[in-house]
mmCIF file of C-alpha atoms in Angstrom:
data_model
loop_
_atom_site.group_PDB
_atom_site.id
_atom_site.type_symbol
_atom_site.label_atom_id
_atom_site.label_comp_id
_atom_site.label_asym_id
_atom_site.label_seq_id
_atom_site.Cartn_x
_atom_site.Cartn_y
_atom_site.Cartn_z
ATOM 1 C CA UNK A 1 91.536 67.239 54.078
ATOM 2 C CA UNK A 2 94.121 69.047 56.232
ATOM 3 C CA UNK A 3 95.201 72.546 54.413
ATOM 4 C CA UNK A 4 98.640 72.841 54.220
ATOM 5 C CA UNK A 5 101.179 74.637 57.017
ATOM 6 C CA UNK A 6 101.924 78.102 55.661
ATOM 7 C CA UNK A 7 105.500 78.808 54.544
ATOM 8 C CA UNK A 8 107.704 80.362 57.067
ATOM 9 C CA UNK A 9 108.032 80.560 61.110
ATOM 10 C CA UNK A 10 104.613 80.330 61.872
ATOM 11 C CA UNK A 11 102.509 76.882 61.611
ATOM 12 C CA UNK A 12 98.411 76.855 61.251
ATOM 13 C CA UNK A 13 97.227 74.927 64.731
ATOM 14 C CA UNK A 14 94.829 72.327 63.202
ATOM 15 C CA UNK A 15 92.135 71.547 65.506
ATOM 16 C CA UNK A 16 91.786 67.621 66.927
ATOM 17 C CA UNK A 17 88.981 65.849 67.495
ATOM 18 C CA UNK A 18 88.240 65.683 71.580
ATOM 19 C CA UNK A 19 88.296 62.142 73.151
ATOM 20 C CA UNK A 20 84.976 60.060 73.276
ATOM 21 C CA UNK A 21 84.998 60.013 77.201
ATOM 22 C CA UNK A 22 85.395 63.839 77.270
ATOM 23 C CA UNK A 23 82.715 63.590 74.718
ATOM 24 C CA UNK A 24 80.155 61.716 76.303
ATOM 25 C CA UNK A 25 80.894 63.691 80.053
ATOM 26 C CA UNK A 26 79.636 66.785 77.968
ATOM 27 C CA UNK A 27 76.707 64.982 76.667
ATOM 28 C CA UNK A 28 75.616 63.266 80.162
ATOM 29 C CA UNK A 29 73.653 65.371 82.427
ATOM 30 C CA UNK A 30 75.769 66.228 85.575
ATOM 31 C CA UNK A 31 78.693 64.355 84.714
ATOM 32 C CA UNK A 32 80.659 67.421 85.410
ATOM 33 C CA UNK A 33 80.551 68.533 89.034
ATOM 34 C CA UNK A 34 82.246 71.461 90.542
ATOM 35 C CA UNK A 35 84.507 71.834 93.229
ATOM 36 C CA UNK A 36 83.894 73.879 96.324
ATOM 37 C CA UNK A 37 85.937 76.974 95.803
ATOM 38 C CA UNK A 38 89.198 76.944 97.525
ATOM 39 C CA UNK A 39 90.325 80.096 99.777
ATOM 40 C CA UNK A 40 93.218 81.826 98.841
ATOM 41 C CA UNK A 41 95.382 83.259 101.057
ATOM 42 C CA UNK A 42 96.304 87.014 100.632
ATOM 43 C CA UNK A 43 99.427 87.320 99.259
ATOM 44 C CA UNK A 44 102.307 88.427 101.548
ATOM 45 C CA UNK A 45 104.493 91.552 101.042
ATOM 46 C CA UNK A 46 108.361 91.358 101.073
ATOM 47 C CA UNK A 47 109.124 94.695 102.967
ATOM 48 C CA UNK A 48 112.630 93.979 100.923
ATOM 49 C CA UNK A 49 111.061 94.610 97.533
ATOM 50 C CA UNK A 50 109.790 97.813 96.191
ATOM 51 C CA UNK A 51 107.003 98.620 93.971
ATOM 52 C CA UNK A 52 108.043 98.862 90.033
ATOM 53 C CA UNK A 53 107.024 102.568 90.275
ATOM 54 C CA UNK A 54 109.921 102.676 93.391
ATOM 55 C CA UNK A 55 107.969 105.293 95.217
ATOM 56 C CA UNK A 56 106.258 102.651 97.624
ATOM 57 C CA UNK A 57 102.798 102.145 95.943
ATOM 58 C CA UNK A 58 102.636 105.725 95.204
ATOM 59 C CA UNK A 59 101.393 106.857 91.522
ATOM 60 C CA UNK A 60 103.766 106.712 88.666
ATOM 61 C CA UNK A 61 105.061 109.968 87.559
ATOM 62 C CA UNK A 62 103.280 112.163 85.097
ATOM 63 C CA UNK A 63 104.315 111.668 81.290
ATOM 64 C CA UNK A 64 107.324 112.954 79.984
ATOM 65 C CA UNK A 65 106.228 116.903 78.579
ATOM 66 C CA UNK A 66 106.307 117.617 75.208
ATOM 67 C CA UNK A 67 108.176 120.013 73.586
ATOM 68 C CA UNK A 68 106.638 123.756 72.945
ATOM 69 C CA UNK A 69 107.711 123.740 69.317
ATOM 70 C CA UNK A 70 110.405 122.148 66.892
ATOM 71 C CA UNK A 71 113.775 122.733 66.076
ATOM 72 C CA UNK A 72 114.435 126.208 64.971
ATOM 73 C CA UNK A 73 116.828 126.983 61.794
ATOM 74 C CA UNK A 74 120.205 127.293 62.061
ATOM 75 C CA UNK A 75 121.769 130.410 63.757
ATOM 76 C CA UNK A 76 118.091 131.281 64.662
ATOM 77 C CA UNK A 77 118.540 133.022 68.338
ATOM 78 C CA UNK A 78 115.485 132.668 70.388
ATOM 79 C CA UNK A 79 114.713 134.086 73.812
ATOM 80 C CA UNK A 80 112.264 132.125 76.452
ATOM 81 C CA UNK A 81 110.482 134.761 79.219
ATOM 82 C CA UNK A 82 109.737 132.542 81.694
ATOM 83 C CA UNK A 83 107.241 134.317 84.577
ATOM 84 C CA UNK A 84 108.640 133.087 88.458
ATOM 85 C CA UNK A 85 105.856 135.299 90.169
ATOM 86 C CA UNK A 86 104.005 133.449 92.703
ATOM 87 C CA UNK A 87 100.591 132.532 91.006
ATOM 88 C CA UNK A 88 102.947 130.537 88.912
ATOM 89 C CA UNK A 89 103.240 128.341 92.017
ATOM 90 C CA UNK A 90 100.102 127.154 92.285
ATOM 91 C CA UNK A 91 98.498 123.881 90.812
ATOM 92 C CA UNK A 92 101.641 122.439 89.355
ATOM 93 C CA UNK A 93 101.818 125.318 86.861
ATOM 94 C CA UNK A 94 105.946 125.822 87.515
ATOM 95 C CA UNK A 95 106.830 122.886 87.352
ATOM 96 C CA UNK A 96 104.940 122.560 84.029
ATOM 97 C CA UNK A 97 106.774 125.505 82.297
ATOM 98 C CA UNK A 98 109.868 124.126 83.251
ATOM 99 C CA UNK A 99 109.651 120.989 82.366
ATOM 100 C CA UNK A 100 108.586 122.055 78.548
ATOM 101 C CA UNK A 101 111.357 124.381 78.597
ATOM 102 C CA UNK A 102 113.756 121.701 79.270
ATOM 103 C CA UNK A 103 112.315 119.507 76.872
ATOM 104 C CA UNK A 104 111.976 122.313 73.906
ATOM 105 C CA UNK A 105 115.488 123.228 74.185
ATOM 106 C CA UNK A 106 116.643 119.773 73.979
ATOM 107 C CA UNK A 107 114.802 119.624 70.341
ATOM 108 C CA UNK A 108 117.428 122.262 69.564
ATOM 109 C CA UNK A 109 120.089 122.046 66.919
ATOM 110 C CA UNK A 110 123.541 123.814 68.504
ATOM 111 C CA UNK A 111 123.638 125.784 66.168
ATOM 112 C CA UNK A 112 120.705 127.481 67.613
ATOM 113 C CA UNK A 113 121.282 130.110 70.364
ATOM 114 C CA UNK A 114 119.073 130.777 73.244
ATOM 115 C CA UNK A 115 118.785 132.527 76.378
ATOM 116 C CA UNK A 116 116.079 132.397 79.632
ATOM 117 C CA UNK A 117 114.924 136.018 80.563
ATOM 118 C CA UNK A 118 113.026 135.042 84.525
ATOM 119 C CA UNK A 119 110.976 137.483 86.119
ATOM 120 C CA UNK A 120 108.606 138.497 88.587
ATOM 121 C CA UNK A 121 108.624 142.471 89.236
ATOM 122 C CA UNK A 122 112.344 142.223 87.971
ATOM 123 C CA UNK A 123 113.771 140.549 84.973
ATOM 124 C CA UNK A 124 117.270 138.711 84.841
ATOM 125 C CA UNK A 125 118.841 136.119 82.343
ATOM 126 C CA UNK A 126 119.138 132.906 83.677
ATOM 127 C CA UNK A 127 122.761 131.764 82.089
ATOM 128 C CA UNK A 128 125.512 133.936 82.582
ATOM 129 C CA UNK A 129 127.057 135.834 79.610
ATOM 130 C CA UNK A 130 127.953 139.252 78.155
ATOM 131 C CA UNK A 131 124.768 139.903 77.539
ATOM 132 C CA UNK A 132 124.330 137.581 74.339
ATOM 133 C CA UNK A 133 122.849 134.169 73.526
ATOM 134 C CA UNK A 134 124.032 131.087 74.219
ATOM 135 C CA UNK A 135 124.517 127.451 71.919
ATOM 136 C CA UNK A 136 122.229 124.848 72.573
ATOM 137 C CA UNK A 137 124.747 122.575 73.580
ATOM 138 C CA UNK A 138 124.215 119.829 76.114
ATOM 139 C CA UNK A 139 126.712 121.728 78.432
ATOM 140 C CA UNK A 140 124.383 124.962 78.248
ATOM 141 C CA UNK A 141 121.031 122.657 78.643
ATOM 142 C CA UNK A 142 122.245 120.707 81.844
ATOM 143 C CA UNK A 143 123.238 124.676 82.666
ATOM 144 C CA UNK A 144 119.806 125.538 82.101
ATOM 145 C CA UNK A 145 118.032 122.723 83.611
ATOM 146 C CA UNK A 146 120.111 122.866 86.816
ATOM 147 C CA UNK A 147 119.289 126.507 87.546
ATOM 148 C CA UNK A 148 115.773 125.724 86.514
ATOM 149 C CA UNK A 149 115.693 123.805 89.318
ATOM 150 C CA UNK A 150 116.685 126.453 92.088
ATOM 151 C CA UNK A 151 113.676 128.524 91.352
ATOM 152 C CA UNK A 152 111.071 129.564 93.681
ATOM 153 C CA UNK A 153 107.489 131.523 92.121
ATOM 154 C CA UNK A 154 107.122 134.673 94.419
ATOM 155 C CA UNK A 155 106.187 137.691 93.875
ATOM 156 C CA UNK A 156 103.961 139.680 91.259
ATOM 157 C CA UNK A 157 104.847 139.591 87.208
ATOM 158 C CA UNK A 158 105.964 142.761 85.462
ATOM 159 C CA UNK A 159 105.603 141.837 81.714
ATOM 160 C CA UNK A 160 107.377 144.777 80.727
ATOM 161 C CA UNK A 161 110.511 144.604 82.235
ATOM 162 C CA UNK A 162 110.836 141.156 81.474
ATOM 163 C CA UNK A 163 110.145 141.720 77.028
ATOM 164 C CA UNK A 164 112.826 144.589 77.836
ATOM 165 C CA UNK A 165 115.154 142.580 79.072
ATOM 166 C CA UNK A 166 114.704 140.223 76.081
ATOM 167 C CA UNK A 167 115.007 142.894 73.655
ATOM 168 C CA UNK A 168 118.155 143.467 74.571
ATOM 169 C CA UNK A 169 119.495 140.326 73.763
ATOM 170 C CA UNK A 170 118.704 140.728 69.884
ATOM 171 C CA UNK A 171 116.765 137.995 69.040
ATOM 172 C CA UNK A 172 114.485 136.328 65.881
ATOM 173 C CA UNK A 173 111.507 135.267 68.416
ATOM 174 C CA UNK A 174 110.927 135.851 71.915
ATOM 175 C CA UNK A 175 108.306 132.736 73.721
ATOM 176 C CA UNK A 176 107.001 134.026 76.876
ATOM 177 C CA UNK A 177 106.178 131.508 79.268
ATOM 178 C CA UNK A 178 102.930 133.078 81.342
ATOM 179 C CA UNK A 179 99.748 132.192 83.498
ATOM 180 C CA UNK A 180 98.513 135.609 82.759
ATOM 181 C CA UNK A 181 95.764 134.899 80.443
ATOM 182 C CA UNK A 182 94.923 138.454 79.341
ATOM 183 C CA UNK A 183 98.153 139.213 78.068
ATOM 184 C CA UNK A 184 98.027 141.419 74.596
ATOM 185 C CA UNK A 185 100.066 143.347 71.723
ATOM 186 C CA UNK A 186 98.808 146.357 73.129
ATOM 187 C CA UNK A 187 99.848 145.718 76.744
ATOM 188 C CA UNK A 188 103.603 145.231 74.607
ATOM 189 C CA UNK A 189 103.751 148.323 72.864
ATOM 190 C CA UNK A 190 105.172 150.633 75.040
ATOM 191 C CA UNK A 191 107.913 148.370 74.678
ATOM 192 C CA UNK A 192 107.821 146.366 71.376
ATOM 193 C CA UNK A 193 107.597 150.283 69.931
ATOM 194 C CA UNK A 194 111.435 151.240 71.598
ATOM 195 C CA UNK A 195 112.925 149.091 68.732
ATOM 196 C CA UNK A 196 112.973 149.995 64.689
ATOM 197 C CA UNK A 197 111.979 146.456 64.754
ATOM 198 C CA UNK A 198 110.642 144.004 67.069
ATOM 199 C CA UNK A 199 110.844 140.361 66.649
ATOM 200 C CA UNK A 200 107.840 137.881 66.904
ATOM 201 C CA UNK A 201 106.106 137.857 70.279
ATOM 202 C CA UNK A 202 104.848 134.680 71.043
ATOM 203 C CA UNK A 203 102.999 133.451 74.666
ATOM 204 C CA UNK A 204 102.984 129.680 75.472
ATOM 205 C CA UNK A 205 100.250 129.967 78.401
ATOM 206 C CA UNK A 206 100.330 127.872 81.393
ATOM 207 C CA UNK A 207 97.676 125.958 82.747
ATOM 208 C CA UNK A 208 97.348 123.370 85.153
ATOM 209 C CA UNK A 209 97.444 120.757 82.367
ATOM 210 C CA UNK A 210 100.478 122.150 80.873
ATOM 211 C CA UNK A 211 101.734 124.485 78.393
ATOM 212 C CA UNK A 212 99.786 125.381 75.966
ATOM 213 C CA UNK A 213 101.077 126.208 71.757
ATOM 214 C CA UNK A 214 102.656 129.125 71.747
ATOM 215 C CA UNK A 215 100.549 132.126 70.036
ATOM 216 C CA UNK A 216 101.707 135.217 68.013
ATOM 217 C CA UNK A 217 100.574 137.968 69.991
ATOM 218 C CA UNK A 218 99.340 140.675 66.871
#
């Protein structure tokens, strides 16, 4: 007996019973010869059509990077130190940083302010203002990404001058964006100690394979 089709869409395929000349083929020795294999011709390019990737045959671009952290409360102000000094440069390190910059702020609520402290053996914020923060608006983002863009790594990092220049802005967290691996609390103080009281410190290090979850430097 046949089980019934299911209800729905979808119909059971019920298997049928193969022909008697198929059926005796199988069952006679040699009945069933093979053809000589046929040559295929390589296939011919259209110089008119480009690979899917569009970048002639070349690799597809790396995945899209991922966002340092989440969205931050409302009002929250948060300050990224992002290091431009020339070992940054190397190995697709700058290029990393940048792109998780982009793609942290744009997990941003507007309400949440922001401003890019770069440095190398000076520090200067990226967006112009009066010295404050900026909303994470879409405006401000395309702002940020654009001058993102325009940077060069050169140079040697001074640390110091660049938390300074943060400090100044007033904010909840400051996420500094580094390949210096060594990078400590202590090597803060001298500035972290200037202020009755200094936000969070965090370091989101760079590597060749990306940025890596920003840590609370204690």
């Amino acid at each position: 007996m046949i089980p019934a089709a299911p209800a729905g869409p979808f119909k059971a395929a019920v298997p049928k019973t193969l022909p008697p000349e198929l059926i005796a083929m199988i069952h006679k020795p040699g009945a069933i010869t093979h053809s000589a294999p046929v040559a295929v011709s390589p296939p011919v390019r259209d110089p008119n059509v480009k690979p899917a990737s569009g970048t002639n045959g070349a690799r597809p671009s790396a995945p899209a990077a991922r966002a340092m952290h989440g969205a931050l409360r409302e009002s929250q102000t948060v300050v990224y130190v992002l290091d431009t000094s020339g070992s940054m440069g190397a190995a697709g390190k700058f290029e990393a940083a940048r792109a998780a910059l982009v793609a942290t702020l744009k997990q941003q609520p507007a309400t949440v302010r922001f401003q890019i402290i770069v440095y190398d053996s000076s520090a200067y914020p990226l967006l112009a203002s009066n010295g404050s923060a900026l909303p994470t608006t879409e405006a401000n983002i395309r702002a940020a990404t654009t001058a993102l863009a325009a940077l060069e790594p050169r140079g040697k990092s001074n640390h110091l001058v660049a938390v300074r220049a943060a400090l100044g802005i007033s904010p909840d967290f400051i996420v500094l964006l580094t390949d210096a691996d060594d990078l400590t609390a202590r090597t803060l103080k001298p500035v972290l100690s200037s202020v009755s009281k200094a936000p969070p410190v965090c370091v989101g290090l760079v590597t060749p394979e990306g940025v890596q979850q920003p840590r609370e430097l204690k």
